[in-house]
Amino acid sequence: MKLRLLMLGKTRRPQMRAILDDYAKRIGRSCPVEITEVRDGNAALKKLDADRATTVVLLDAAGKHYDSGALAKWLGELRDRGTREIIFLCGDADGFPDDLRQRAHQNLSLSTMTFSHELARVMLAEQLYRAFAILSGSPYPK
């Protein structure tokens, strides 16, 4: 299974980018991961239209809530069913256009609180790393 983090807008703060890259490197030990930043929703749609078979998960405050264990279980089930690729869509400060929302298979919420889009990206990456650590039995998720 491959993970892609498709992000609207740039991660401008170098500290956030460094943390994001560190978690991507850690995730890469468990499965391939790719981070792609695009200018806007139209560019994101073009990326998604290139592969219609991909599972698309949109980060949204109104989305489904998982604790870390449930997220790990969900990812493990997708992996075990042979899901080839999951794309996590991370919005920018303006959110998502409706046509991009309609393309998503599932909405996922990181929290009921609101975070900056740069911080949400880091939080997603950390939770994905934590999920794979749980699945592998690593001591990290204590």
GROMACS .gro file of N, CA and C in nm:
model
  426
    1MET      N    1   0.085  -0.117   0.000
    1MET     CA    2   0.000   0.000   0.000
    1MET      C    3   0.090   0.124   0.000
    2LYS      N    4   0.047   0.224  -0.074
    2LYS     CA    5   0.121   0.350  -0.081
    2LYS      C    6   0.034   0.462  -0.025
    3LEU      N    7   0.097   0.555   0.046
    3LEU     CA    8   0.027   0.673   0.096
    3LEU      C    9   0.073   0.795   0.020
    4ARG      N   10  -0.022   0.880  -0.015
    4ARG     CA   11   0.012   1.011  -0.073
    4ARG      C   12  -0.059   1.117   0.009
    5LEU      N   13   0.016   1.218   0.048
    5LEU     CA   14  -0.040   1.334   0.114
    5LEU      C   15  -0.044   1.444   0.009
    6LEU      N   16  -0.165   1.477  -0.036
    6LEU     CA   17  -0.186   1.579  -0.139
    6LEU      C   18  -0.233   1.705  -0.069
    7MET      N   19  -0.151   1.809  -0.075
    7MET     CA   20  -0.174   1.928   0.005
    7MET      C   21  -0.195   2.050  -0.082
    8LEU      N   22  -0.303   2.121  -0.052
    8LEU     CA   23  -0.330   2.246  -0.121
    8LEU      C   24  -0.245   2.354  -0.058
    9GLY      N   25  -0.168   2.424  -0.137
    9GLY     CA   26  -0.082   2.528  -0.086
    9GLY      C   27   0.051   2.473  -0.037
   10LYS      N   28   0.138   2.562  -0.001
   10LYS     CA   29   0.274   2.527   0.041
   10LYS      C   30   0.285   2.523   0.193
   11THR      N   31   0.378   2.442   0.240
   11THR     CA   32   0.418   2.445   0.380
   11THR      C   33   0.534   2.546   0.385
   12ARG      N   34   0.504   2.666   0.430
   12ARG     CA   35   0.600   2.776   0.420
   12ARG      C   36   0.699   2.784   0.536
   13ARG      N   37   0.655   2.744   0.654
   13ARG     CA   38   0.743   2.754   0.770
   13ARG      C   39   0.842   2.639   0.769
   14PRO      N   40   0.972   2.670   0.765
   14PRO     CA   41   1.073   2.564   0.754
   14PRO      C   42   1.070   2.465   0.870
   15GLN      N   43   1.032   2.511   0.989
   15GLN     CA   44   1.026   2.420   1.103
   15GLN      C   45   0.918   2.314   1.081
   16MET      N   46   0.803   2.356   1.031
   16MET     CA   47   0.693   2.263   1.004
   16MET      C   48   0.732   2.166   0.893
   17ARG      N   49   0.800   2.219   0.792
   17ARG     CA   50   0.842   2.134   0.679
   17ARG      C   51   0.941   2.028   0.726
   18ALA      N   52   1.032   2.066   0.815
   18ALA     CA   53   1.131   1.971   0.867
   18ALA      C   54   1.063   1.859   0.945
   19ILE      N   55   0.965   1.893   1.026
   19ILE     CA   56   0.894   1.791   1.104
   19ILE      C   57   0.813   1.701   1.010
   20LEU      N   58   0.746   1.760   0.913
   20LEU     CA   59   0.669   1.684   0.815
   20LEU      C   60   0.759   1.586   0.740
   21ASP      N   61   0.873   1.634   0.695
   21ASP     CA   62   0.966   1.547   0.623
   21ASP      C   63   1.020   1.435   0.712
   22ASP      N   64   1.044   1.466   0.841
   22ASP     CA   65   1.091   1.363   0.934
   22ASP      C   66   0.988   1.251   0.949
   23TYR      N   67   0.861   1.288   0.967
   23TYR     CA   68   0.757   1.185   0.979
   23TYR      C   69   0.740   1.107   0.849
   24ALA      N   70   0.752   1.175   0.736
   24ALA     CA   71   0.742   1.105   0.607
   24ALA      C   72   0.853   1.001   0.595
   25LYS      N   73   0.972   1.036   0.640
   25LYS     CA   74   1.084   0.942   0.636
   25LYS      C   75   1.055   0.822   0.726
   26ARG      N   76   0.998   0.847   0.843
   26ARG     CA   77   0.964   0.739   0.936
   26ARG      C   78   0.855   0.648   0.878
   27ILE      N   79   0.751   0.710   0.818
   27ILE     CA   80   0.643   0.633   0.758
   27ILE      C   81   0.699   0.546   0.645
   28GLY      N   82   0.796   0.601   0.572
   28GLY     CA   83   0.855   0.531   0.459
   28GLY      C   84   0.920   0.398   0.495
   29ARG      N   85   0.948   0.375   0.622
   29ARG     CA   86   1.002   0.245   0.666
   29ARG      C   87   0.894   0.137   0.665
   30SER      N   88   0.766   0.181   0.671
   30SER     CA   89   0.654   0.087   0.674
   30SER      C   90   0.584   0.074   0.539
   31CYS      N   91   0.578   0.184   0.467
   31CYS     CA   92   0.514   0.182   0.335
   31CYS      C   93   0.562   0.305   0.258
   32PRO      N   94   0.556   0.300   0.126
   32PRO     CA   95   0.597   0.416   0.048
   32PRO      C   96   0.503   0.534   0.077
   33VAL      N   97   0.560   0.653   0.086
   33VAL     CA   98   0.482   0.773   0.110
   33VAL      C   99   0.535   0.884   0.021
   34GLU      N  100   0.442   0.965  -0.028
   34GLU     CA  101   0.477   1.076  -0.115
   34GLU      C  102   0.400   1.199  -0.069
   35ILE      N  103   0.468   1.312  -0.061
   35ILE     CA  104   0.404   1.438  -0.026
   35ILE      C  105   0.406   1.526  -0.149
   36THR      N  106   0.288   1.572  -0.191
   36THR     CA  107   0.276   1.658  -0.307
   36THR      C  108   0.199   1.784  -0.268
   37GLU      N  109   0.256   1.898  -0.297
   37GLU     CA  110   0.189   2.026  -0.274
   37GLU      C  111   0.144   2.081  -0.409
   38VAL      N  112   0.018   2.120  -0.415
   38VAL     CA  113  -0.038   2.178  -0.538
   38VAL      C  114  -0.092   2.316  -0.508
   39ARG      N  115  -0.106   2.394  -0.612
   39ARG     CA  116  -0.147   2.534  -0.596
   39ARG      C  117  -0.288   2.550  -0.544
   40ASP      N  118  -0.383   2.471  -0.599
   40ASP     CA  119  -0.524   2.493  -0.564
   40ASP      C  120  -0.605   2.366  -0.587
   41GLY      N  121  -0.736   2.378  -0.566
   41GLY     CA  122  -0.825   2.264  -0.582
   41GLY      C  123  -0.828   2.206  -0.722
   42ASN      N  124  -0.819   2.291  -0.823
   42ASN     CA  125  -0.820   2.242  -0.962
   42ASN      C  126  -0.697   2.154  -0.990
   43ALA      N  127  -0.582   2.197  -0.942
   43ALA     CA  128  -0.461   2.117  -0.959
   43ALA      C  129  -0.473   1.985  -0.884
   44ALA      N  130  -0.535   1.987  -0.767
   44ALA     CA  131  -0.556   1.864  -0.690
   44ALA      C  132  -0.648   1.770  -0.766
   45LEU      N  133  -0.755   1.822  -0.827
   45LEU     CA  134  -0.847   1.739  -0.904
   45LEU      C  135  -0.776   1.670  -1.020
   46LYS      N  136  -0.687   1.742  -1.086
   46LYS     CA  137  -0.612   1.682  -1.197
   46LYS      C  138  -0.527   1.565  -1.147
   47LYS      N  139  -0.466   1.582  -1.031
   47LYS     CA  140  -0.386   1.473  -0.973
   47LYS      C  141  -0.474   1.353  -0.939
   48LEU      N  142  -0.593   1.380  -0.885
   48LEU     CA  143  -0.683   1.272  -0.846
   48LEU      C  144  -0.741   1.201  -0.968
   49ASP      N  145  -0.770   1.276  -1.072
   49ASP     CA  146  -0.829   1.218  -1.192
   49ASP      C  147  -0.732   1.126  -1.265
   50ALA      N  148  -0.604   1.139  -1.238
   50ALA     CA  149  -0.505   1.053  -1.302
   50ALA      C  150  -0.519   0.907  -1.257
   51ASP      N  151  -0.575   0.885  -1.139
   51ASP     CA  152  -0.591   0.749  -1.089
   51ASP      C  153  -0.722   0.738  -1.013
   52ARG      N  154  -0.827   0.698  -1.080
   52ARG     CA  155  -0.960   0.689  -1.021
   52ARG      C  156  -0.974   0.575  -0.919
   53ALA      N  157  -0.885   0.477  -0.924
   53ALA     CA  158  -0.897   0.361  -0.835
   53ALA      C  159  -0.846   0.389  -0.694
   54THR      N  160  -0.788   0.504  -0.673
   54THR     CA  161  -0.728   0.539  -0.544
   54THR      C  162  -0.835   0.574  -0.441
   55THR      N  163  -0.814   0.534  -0.317
   55THR     CA  164  -0.901   0.575  -0.207
   55THR      C  165  -0.861   0.715  -0.164
   56VAL      N  166  -0.958   0.806  -0.162
   56VAL     CA  167  -0.931   0.947  -0.130
   56VAL      C  168  -0.996   0.981   0.003
   57VAL      N  169  -0.914   1.032   0.095
   57VAL     CA  170  -0.960   1.070   0.229
   57VAL      C  171  -0.935   1.220   0.246
   58LEU      N  172  -1.041   1.295   0.271
   58LEU     CA  173  -1.032   1.440   0.285
   58LEU      C  174  -1.031   1.477   0.433
   59LEU      N  175  -0.934   1.559   0.473
   59LEU     CA  176  -0.930   1.605   0.611
   59LEU      C  177  -1.031   1.718   0.629
   60ASP      N  178  -1.124   1.697   0.722
   60ASP     CA  179  -1.233   1.792   0.742
   60ASP      C  180  -1.276   1.787   0.888
   61ALA      N  181  -1.297   1.903   0.947
   61ALA     CA  182  -1.338   1.908   1.088
   61ALA      C  183  -1.468   1.832   1.112
   62ALA      N  184  -1.554   1.822   1.010
   62ALA     CA  185  -1.681   1.752   1.025
   62ALA      C  186  -1.669   1.604   0.987
   63GLY      N  187  -1.548   1.556   0.963
   63GLY     CA  188  -1.528   1.418   0.921
   63GLY      C  189  -1.536   1.319   1.036
   64LYS      N  190  -1.508   1.195   1.003
   64LYS     CA  191  -1.513   1.086   1.101
   64LYS      C  192  -1.397   1.099   1.199
   65HIS      N  193  -1.427   1.071   1.325
   65HIS     CA  194  -1.326   1.078   1.431
   65HIS      C  195  -1.276   0.937   1.462
   66TYR      N  196  -1.144   0.923   1.465
   66TYR     CA  197  -1.080   0.799   1.507
   66TYR      C  198  -0.982   0.832   1.619
   67ASP      N  199  -0.969   0.742   1.715
   67ASP     CA  200  -0.854   0.753   1.803
   67ASP      C  201  -0.738   0.685   1.731
   68SER      N  202  -0.619   0.691   1.787
   68SER     CA  203  -0.502   0.638   1.718
   68SER      C  204  -0.513   0.489   1.690
   69GLY      N  205  -0.566   0.414   1.785
   69GLY     CA  206  -0.583   0.270   1.766
   69GLY      C  207  -0.682   0.238   1.655
   70ALA      N  208  -0.792   0.311   1.650
   70ALA     CA  209  -0.892   0.288   1.545
   70ALA      C  210  -0.839   0.327   1.408
   71LEU      N  211  -0.760   0.432   1.401
   71LEU     CA  212  -0.699   0.471   1.274
   71LEU      C  213  -0.605   0.362   1.227
   72ALA      N  214  -0.526   0.308   1.318
   72ALA     CA  215  -0.434   0.199   1.283
   72ALA      C  216  -0.513   0.077   1.233
   73LYS      N  217  -0.620   0.044   1.301
   73LYS     CA  218  -0.701  -0.071   1.262
   73LYS      C  219  -0.759  -0.049   1.122
   74TRP      N  220  -0.811   0.070   1.096
   74TRP     CA  221  -0.869   0.104   0.966
   74TRP      C  222  -0.764   0.094   0.855
   75LEU      N  223  -0.645   0.151   0.879
   75LEU     CA  224  -0.538   0.143   0.780
   75LEU      C  225  -0.495  -0.002   0.757
   76GLY      N  226  -0.486  -0.079   0.865
   76GLY     CA  227  -0.449  -0.219   0.853
   76GLY      C  228  -0.550  -0.298   0.773
   77GLU      N  229  -0.679  -0.270   0.793
   77GLU     CA  230  -0.784  -0.338   0.717
   77GLU      C  231  -0.774  -0.303   0.568
   78LEU      N  232  -0.752  -0.174   0.538
   78LEU     CA  233  -0.736  -0.135   0.398
   78LEU      C  234  -0.616  -0.204   0.335
   79ARG      N  235  -0.506  -0.206   0.408
   79ARG     CA  236  -0.384  -0.272   0.359
   79ARG      C  237  -0.410  -0.420   0.334
   80ASP      N  238  -0.477  -0.487   0.429
   80ASP     CA  239  -0.500  -0.630   0.420
   80ASP      C  240  -0.600  -0.666   0.309
   81ARG      N  241  -0.688  -0.572   0.274
   81ARG     CA  242  -0.782  -0.594   0.164
   81ARG      C  243  -0.720  -0.567   0.028
   82GLY      N  244  -0.594  -0.522   0.029
   82GLY     CA  245  -0.524  -0.501  -0.097
   82GLY      C  246  -0.538  -0.362  -0.155
   83THR      N  247  -0.576  -0.265  -0.073
   83THR     CA  248  -0.584  -0.127  -0.122
   83THR      C  249  -0.446  -0.085  -0.171
   84ARG      N  250  -0.440  -0.039  -0.295
   84ARG     CA  251  -0.313  -0.005  -0.356
   84ARG      C  252  -0.259   0.129  -0.307
   85GLU      N  253  -0.349   0.226  -0.295
   85GLU     CA  254  -0.303   0.361  -0.261
   85GLU      C  255  -0.412   0.437  -0.188
   86ILE      N  256  -0.371   0.517  -0.090
   86ILE     CA  257  -0.461   0.608  -0.020
   86ILE      C  258  -0.405   0.748  -0.035
   87ILE      N  259  -0.491   0.839  -0.077
   87ILE     CA  260  -0.452   0.980  -0.086
   87ILE      C  261  -0.525   1.055   0.026
   88PHE      N  262  -0.448   1.123   0.109
   88PHE     CA  263  -0.504   1.210   0.211
   88PHE      C  264  -0.498   1.353   0.158
   89LEU      N  265  -0.615   1.417   0.148
   89LEU     CA  266  -0.623   1.555   0.099
   89LEU      C  267  -0.619   1.652   0.216
   90CYS      N  268  -0.521   1.739   0.216
   90CYS     CA  269  -0.507   1.839   0.322
   90CYS      C  270  -0.532   1.976   0.260
   91GLY      N  271  -0.629   2.048   0.311
   91GLY     CA  272  -0.664   2.178   0.255
   91GLY      C  273  -0.570   2.289   0.298
   92ASP      N  274  -0.595   2.405   0.242
   92ASP     CA  275  -0.521   2.524   0.284
   92ASP      C  276  -0.615   2.608   0.370
   93ALA      N  277  -0.581   2.733   0.391
   93ALA     CA  278  -0.661   2.820   0.478
   93ALA      C  279  -0.803   2.840   0.425
   94ASP      N  280  -0.823   2.822   0.294
   94ASP     CA  281  -0.955   2.842   0.233
   94ASP      C  282  -1.040   2.715   0.230
   95GLY      N  283  -0.985   2.604   0.274
   95GLY     CA  284  -1.061   2.479   0.272
   95GLY      C  285  -1.059   2.413   0.135
   96PHE      N  286  -1.171   2.349   0.098
   96PHE     CA  287  -1.178   2.272  -0.026
   96PHE      C  288  -1.294   2.320  -0.112
   97PRO      N  289  -1.275   2.324  -0.244
   97PRO     CA  290  -1.389   2.350  -0.333
   97PRO      C  291  -1.483   2.230  -0.333
   98ASP      N  292  -1.610   2.252  -0.364
   98ASP     CA  293  -1.711   2.146  -0.359
   98ASP      C  294  -1.678   2.028  -0.450
   99ASP      N  295  -1.626   2.054  -0.571
   99ASP     CA  296  -1.597   1.943  -0.662
   99ASP      C  297  -1.486   1.853  -0.608
  100LEU      N  298  -1.396   1.908  -0.530
  100LEU     CA  299  -1.292   1.826  -0.467
  100LEU      C  300  -1.350   1.747  -0.350
  101ARG      N  301  -1.441   1.808  -0.276
  101ARG     CA  302  -1.508   1.736  -0.167
  101ARG      C  303  -1.585   1.615  -0.219
  102GLN      N  304  -1.648   1.630  -0.334
  102GLN     CA  305  -1.728   1.522  -0.392
  102GLN      C  306  -1.641   1.406  -0.438
  103ARG      N  307  -1.516   1.431  -0.465
  103ARG     CA  308  -1.423   1.327  -0.513
  103ARG      C  309  -1.376   1.236  -0.399
  104ALA      N  310  -1.390   1.282  -0.275
  104ALA     CA  311  -1.341   1.205  -0.160
  104ALA      C  312  -1.432   1.087  -0.129
  105HIS      N  313  -1.371   0.976  -0.090
  105HIS     CA  314  -1.446   0.858  -0.048
  105HIS      C  315  -1.484   0.866   0.099
  106GLN      N  316  -1.401   0.937   0.176
  106GLN     CA  317  -1.426   0.948   0.319
  106GLN      C  318  -1.369   1.080   0.370
  107ASN      N  319  -1.433   1.135   0.473
  107ASN     CA  320  -1.383   1.254   0.540
  107ASN      C  321  -1.330   1.212   0.677
  108LEU      N  322  -1.214   1.266   0.713
  108LEU     CA  323  -1.148   1.232   0.838
  108LEU      C  324  -1.122   1.360   0.916
  109SER      N  325  -1.153   1.358   1.043
  109SER     CA  326  -1.126   1.472   1.130
  109SER      C  327  -1.010   1.438   1.224
  110LEU      N  328  -0.916   1.530   1.234
  110LEU     CA  329  -0.807   1.513   1.330
  110LEU      C  330  -0.849   1.556   1.470
  111SER      N  331  -0.947   1.647   1.475
  111SER     CA  332  -0.993   1.700   1.604
  111SER      C  333  -1.115   1.787   1.580
  112THR      N  334  -1.189   1.813   1.685
  112THR     CA  335  -1.299   1.908   1.673
  112THR      C  336  -1.247   2.052   1.680
  113MET      N  337  -1.122   2.067   1.722
  113MET     CA  338  -1.060   2.199   1.724
  113MET      C  339  -1.010   2.236   1.584
  114THR      N  340  -0.988   2.364   1.564
  114THR     CA  341  -0.935   2.411   1.436
  114THR      C  342  -0.785   2.436   1.450
  115PHE      N  343  -0.709   2.388   1.351
  115PHE     CA  344  -0.564   2.407   1.348
  115PHE      C  345  -0.525   2.474   1.218
  116SER      N  346  -0.408   2.537   1.217
  116SER     CA  347  -0.356   2.591   1.092
  116SER      C  348  -0.334   2.474   0.996
  117HIS      N  349  -0.341   2.501   0.867
  117HIS     CA  350  -0.323   2.392   0.771
  117HIS      C  351  -0.184   2.332   0.780
  118GLU      N  352  -0.084   2.412   0.813
  118GLU     CA  353   0.052   2.358   0.826
  118GLU      C  354   0.062   2.264   0.946
  119LEU      N  355   0.002   2.300   1.057
  119LEU     CA  356   0.005   2.216   1.176
  119LEU      C  357  -0.076   2.088   1.153
  120ALA      N  358  -0.189   2.099   1.085
  120ALA     CA  359  -0.272   1.982   1.057
  120ALA      C  360  -0.195   1.880   0.974
  121ARG      N  361  -0.113   1.928   0.882
  121ARG     CA  362  -0.032   1.837   0.799
  121ARG      C  363   0.065   1.756   0.885
  122VAL      N  364   0.130   1.825   0.977
  122VAL     CA  365   0.224   1.758   1.067
  122VAL      C  366   0.150   1.659   1.156
  123MET      N  367   0.034   1.699   1.206
  123MET     CA  368  -0.043   1.610   1.292
  123MET      C  369  -0.089   1.485   1.217
  124LEU      N  370  -0.131   1.502   1.092
  124LEU     CA  371  -0.169   1.387   1.012
  124LEU      C  372  -0.050   1.292   0.994
  125ALA      N  373   0.064   1.347   0.958
  125ALA     CA  374   0.183   1.265   0.936
  125ALA      C  375   0.221   1.190   1.064
  126GLU      N  376   0.213   1.257   1.178
  126GLU     CA  377   0.247   1.191   1.305
  126GLU      C  378   0.149   1.078   1.333
  127GLN      N  379   0.020   1.100   1.310
  127GLN     CA  380  -0.079   0.997   1.337
  127GLN      C  381  -0.066   0.879   1.241
  128LEU      N  382  -0.027   0.906   1.118
  128LEU     CA  383  -0.003   0.795   1.024
  128LEU      C  384   0.119   0.714   1.068
  129TYR      N  385   0.224   0.783   1.111
  129TYR     CA  386   0.341   0.712   1.163
  129TYR      C  387   0.303   0.630   1.287
  130ARG      N  388   0.226   0.690   1.375
  130ARG     CA  389   0.181   0.621   1.496
  130ARG      C  390   0.098   0.497   1.460
  131ALA      N  391   0.012   0.510   1.361
  131ALA     CA  392  -0.073   0.397   1.319
  131ALA      C  393   0.013   0.280   1.271
  132PHE      N  394   0.113   0.310   1.190
  132PHE     CA  395   0.201   0.201   1.142
  132PHE      C  396   0.285   0.144   1.256
  133ALA      N  397   0.321   0.227   1.353
  133ALA     CA  398   0.394   0.178   1.470
  133ALA      C  399   0.306   0.083   1.551
  134ILE      N  400   0.179   0.118   1.565
  134ILE     CA  401   0.085   0.030   1.636
  134ILE      C  402   0.072  -0.103   1.562
  135LEU      N  403   0.057  -0.096   1.430
  135LEU     CA  404   0.042  -0.218   1.351
  135LEU      C  405   0.165  -0.308   1.357
  136SER      N  406   0.283  -0.247   1.373
  136SER     CA  407   0.405  -0.329   1.376
  136SER      C  408   0.445  -0.370   1.517
  137GLY      N  409   0.372  -0.322   1.619
  137GLY     CA  410   0.405  -0.357   1.756
  137GLY      C  411   0.520  -0.277   1.814
  138SER      N  412   0.553  -0.165   1.754
  138SER     CA  413   0.662  -0.078   1.802
  138SER      C  414   0.626  -0.017   1.938
  139PRO      N  415   0.725   0.013   2.019
  139PRO     CA  416   0.698   0.078   2.148
  139PRO      C  417   0.665   0.228   2.135
  140TYR      N  418   0.676   0.287   2.016
  140TYR     CA  419   0.652   0.431   1.998
  140TYR      C  420   0.518   0.479   2.050
  141PRO      N  421   0.408   0.410   2.021
  141PRO     CA  422   0.277   0.468   2.055
  141PRO      C  423   0.233   0.460   2.201
  142LYS      N  424   0.324   0.448   2.294
  142LYS     CA  425   0.285   0.440   2.436
  142LYS      C  426   0.212   0.563   2.480
   0.00000   0.00000   0.00000
